[in-house]
CSV table of C-alpha atoms in Angstrom, one decimal:
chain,number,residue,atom,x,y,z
V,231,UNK,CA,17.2,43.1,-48.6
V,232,UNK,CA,20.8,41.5,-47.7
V,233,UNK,CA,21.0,38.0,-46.7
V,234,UNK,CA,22.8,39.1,-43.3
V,235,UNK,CA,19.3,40.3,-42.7
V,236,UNK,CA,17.3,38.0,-44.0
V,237,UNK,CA,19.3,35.4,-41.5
V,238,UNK,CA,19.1,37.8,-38.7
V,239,UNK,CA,15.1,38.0,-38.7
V,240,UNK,CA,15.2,34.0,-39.0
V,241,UNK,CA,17.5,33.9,-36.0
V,242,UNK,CA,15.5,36.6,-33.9
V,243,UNK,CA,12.3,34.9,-33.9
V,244,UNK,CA,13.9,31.4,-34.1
V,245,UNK,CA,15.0,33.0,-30.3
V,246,UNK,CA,12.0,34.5,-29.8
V,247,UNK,CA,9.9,31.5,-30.0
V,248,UNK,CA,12.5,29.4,-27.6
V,249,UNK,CA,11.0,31.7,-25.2
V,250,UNK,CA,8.2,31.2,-25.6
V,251,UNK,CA,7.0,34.6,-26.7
V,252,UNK,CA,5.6,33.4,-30.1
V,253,UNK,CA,4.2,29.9,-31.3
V,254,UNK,CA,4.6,30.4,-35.5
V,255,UNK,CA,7.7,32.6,-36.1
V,256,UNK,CA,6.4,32.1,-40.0
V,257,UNK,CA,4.0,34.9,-39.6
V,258,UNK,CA,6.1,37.3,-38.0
V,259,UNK,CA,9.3,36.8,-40.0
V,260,UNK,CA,6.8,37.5,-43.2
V,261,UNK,CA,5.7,40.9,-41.5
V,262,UNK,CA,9.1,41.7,-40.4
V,263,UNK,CA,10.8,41.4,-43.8
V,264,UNK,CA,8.1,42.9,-45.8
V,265,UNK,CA,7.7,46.0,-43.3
V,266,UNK,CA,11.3,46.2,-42.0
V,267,UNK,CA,9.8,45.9,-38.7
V,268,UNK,CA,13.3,44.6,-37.0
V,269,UNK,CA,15.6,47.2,-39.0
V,270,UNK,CA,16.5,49.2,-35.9
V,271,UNK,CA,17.4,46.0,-34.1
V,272,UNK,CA,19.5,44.8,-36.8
V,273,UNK,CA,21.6,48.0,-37.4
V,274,UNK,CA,22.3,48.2,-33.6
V,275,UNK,CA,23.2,43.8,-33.9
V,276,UNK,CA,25.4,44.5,-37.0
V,277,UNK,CA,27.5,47.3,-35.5
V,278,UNK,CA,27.8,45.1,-32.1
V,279,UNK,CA,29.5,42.3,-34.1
V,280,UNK,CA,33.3,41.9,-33.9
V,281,UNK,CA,35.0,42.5,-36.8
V,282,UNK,CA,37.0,40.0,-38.5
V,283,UNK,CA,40.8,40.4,-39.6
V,284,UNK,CA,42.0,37.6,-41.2
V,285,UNK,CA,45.8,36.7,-39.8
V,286,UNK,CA,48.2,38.5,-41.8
V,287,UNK,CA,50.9,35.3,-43.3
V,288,UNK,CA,54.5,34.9,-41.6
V,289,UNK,CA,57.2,35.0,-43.2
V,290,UNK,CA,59.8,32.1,-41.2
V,291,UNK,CA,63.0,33.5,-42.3
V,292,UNK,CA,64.9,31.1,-44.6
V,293,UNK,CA,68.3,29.6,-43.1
V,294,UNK,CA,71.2,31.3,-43.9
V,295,UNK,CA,73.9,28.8,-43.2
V,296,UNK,CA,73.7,24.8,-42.5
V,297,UNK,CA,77.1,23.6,-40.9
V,298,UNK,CA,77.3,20.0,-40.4
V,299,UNK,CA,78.1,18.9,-36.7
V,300,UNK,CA,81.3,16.9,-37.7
V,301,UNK,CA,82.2,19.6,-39.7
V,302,UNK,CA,82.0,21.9,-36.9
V,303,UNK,CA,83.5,19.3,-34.4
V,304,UNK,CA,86.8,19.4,-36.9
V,305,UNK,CA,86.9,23.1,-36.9
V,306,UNK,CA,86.5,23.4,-32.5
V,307,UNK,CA,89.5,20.8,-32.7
V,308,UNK,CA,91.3,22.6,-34.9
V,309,UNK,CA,91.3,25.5,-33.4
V,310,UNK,CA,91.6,23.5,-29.7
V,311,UNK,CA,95.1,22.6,-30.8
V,312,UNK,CA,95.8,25.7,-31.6
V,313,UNK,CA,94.9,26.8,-28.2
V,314,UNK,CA,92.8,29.5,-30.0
V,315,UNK,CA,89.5,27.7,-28.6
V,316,UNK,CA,87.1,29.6,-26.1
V,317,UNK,CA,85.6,26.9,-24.5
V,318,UNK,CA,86.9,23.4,-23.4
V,319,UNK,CA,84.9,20.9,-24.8
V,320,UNK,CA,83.3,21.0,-27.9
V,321,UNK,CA,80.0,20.4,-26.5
V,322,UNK,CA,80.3,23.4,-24.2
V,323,UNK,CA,81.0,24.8,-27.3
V,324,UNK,CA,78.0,23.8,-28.7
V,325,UNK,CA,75.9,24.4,-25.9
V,326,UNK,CA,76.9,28.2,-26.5
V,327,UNK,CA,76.1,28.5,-29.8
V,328,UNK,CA,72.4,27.1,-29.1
V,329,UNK,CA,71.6,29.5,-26.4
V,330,UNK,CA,72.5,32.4,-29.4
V,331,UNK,CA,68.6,33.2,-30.9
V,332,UNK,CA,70.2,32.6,-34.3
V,333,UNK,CA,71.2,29.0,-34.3
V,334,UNK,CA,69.4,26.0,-34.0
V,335,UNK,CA,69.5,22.1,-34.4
V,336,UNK,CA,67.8,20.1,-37.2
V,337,UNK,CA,67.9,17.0,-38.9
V,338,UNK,CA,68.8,16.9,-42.7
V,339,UNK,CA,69.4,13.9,-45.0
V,340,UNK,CA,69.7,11.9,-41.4
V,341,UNK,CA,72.5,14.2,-40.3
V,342,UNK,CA,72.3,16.7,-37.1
V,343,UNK,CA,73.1,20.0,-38.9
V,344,UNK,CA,73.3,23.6,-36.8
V,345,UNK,CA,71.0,25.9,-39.0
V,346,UNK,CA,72.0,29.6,-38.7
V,347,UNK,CA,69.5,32.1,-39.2
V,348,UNK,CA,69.5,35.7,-38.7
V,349,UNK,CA,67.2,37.3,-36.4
V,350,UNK,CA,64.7,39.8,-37.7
């Protein structure tokens, strides 16, 4: 006899008496486990209940690339002066490269950082 069964008889006629249909659920959970008496019930329960698949773990892709802000401030005026610069100000700049699925803004050692990781 499994436990699963063992609760399932306890819980039928713990039910059963809530309604009233029983007044000592002892005697009847005795019968029932020594003659099987709820088997049937109990197969057609067990192959009712959902089946549990435990969440399989994600895997958060590790960041590529951290480029400091300044750093990247120096490199969108560098190439500014050089007139080689697609956008006008380096927040605009900036602003583009955040709407790209691959970057993203963080805070490391106190210092706004853009973290570049690649897209799955």
């Amino acid at each position: 006899m499994s436990e699963e069964y063992l609760r399932f008889v306890i819980q039928y006629y713990q039910e059963a008496k809530k309604k009233g249909r029983i007044k000592s659920p002892a005697g009847a959970m005795y019968k029932a486990l020594m003659t099987d008496q709820l088997k049937a019930e109990f197969v057609v329960w067990q192959a009712d209940q959902p089946v549990y698949h435990a969440p399989k773990p994600v895997v958060k892709p590790q960041p590529i690339e951290i480029i400091q802000i300044e750093l990247l401030n120096e490199q969108f005026l560098t190439l500014q002066s050089k007139g080689l610069a697609s956008h006008e100000t380096f927040e605009a700049y900036l602003d583009w490269m955040l709407q790209q699925q691959e970057y993203d803004m963080d805070v490391v050692d106190g210092k706004e950082v853009l973290v570049y990781t690649p897209v799955a």
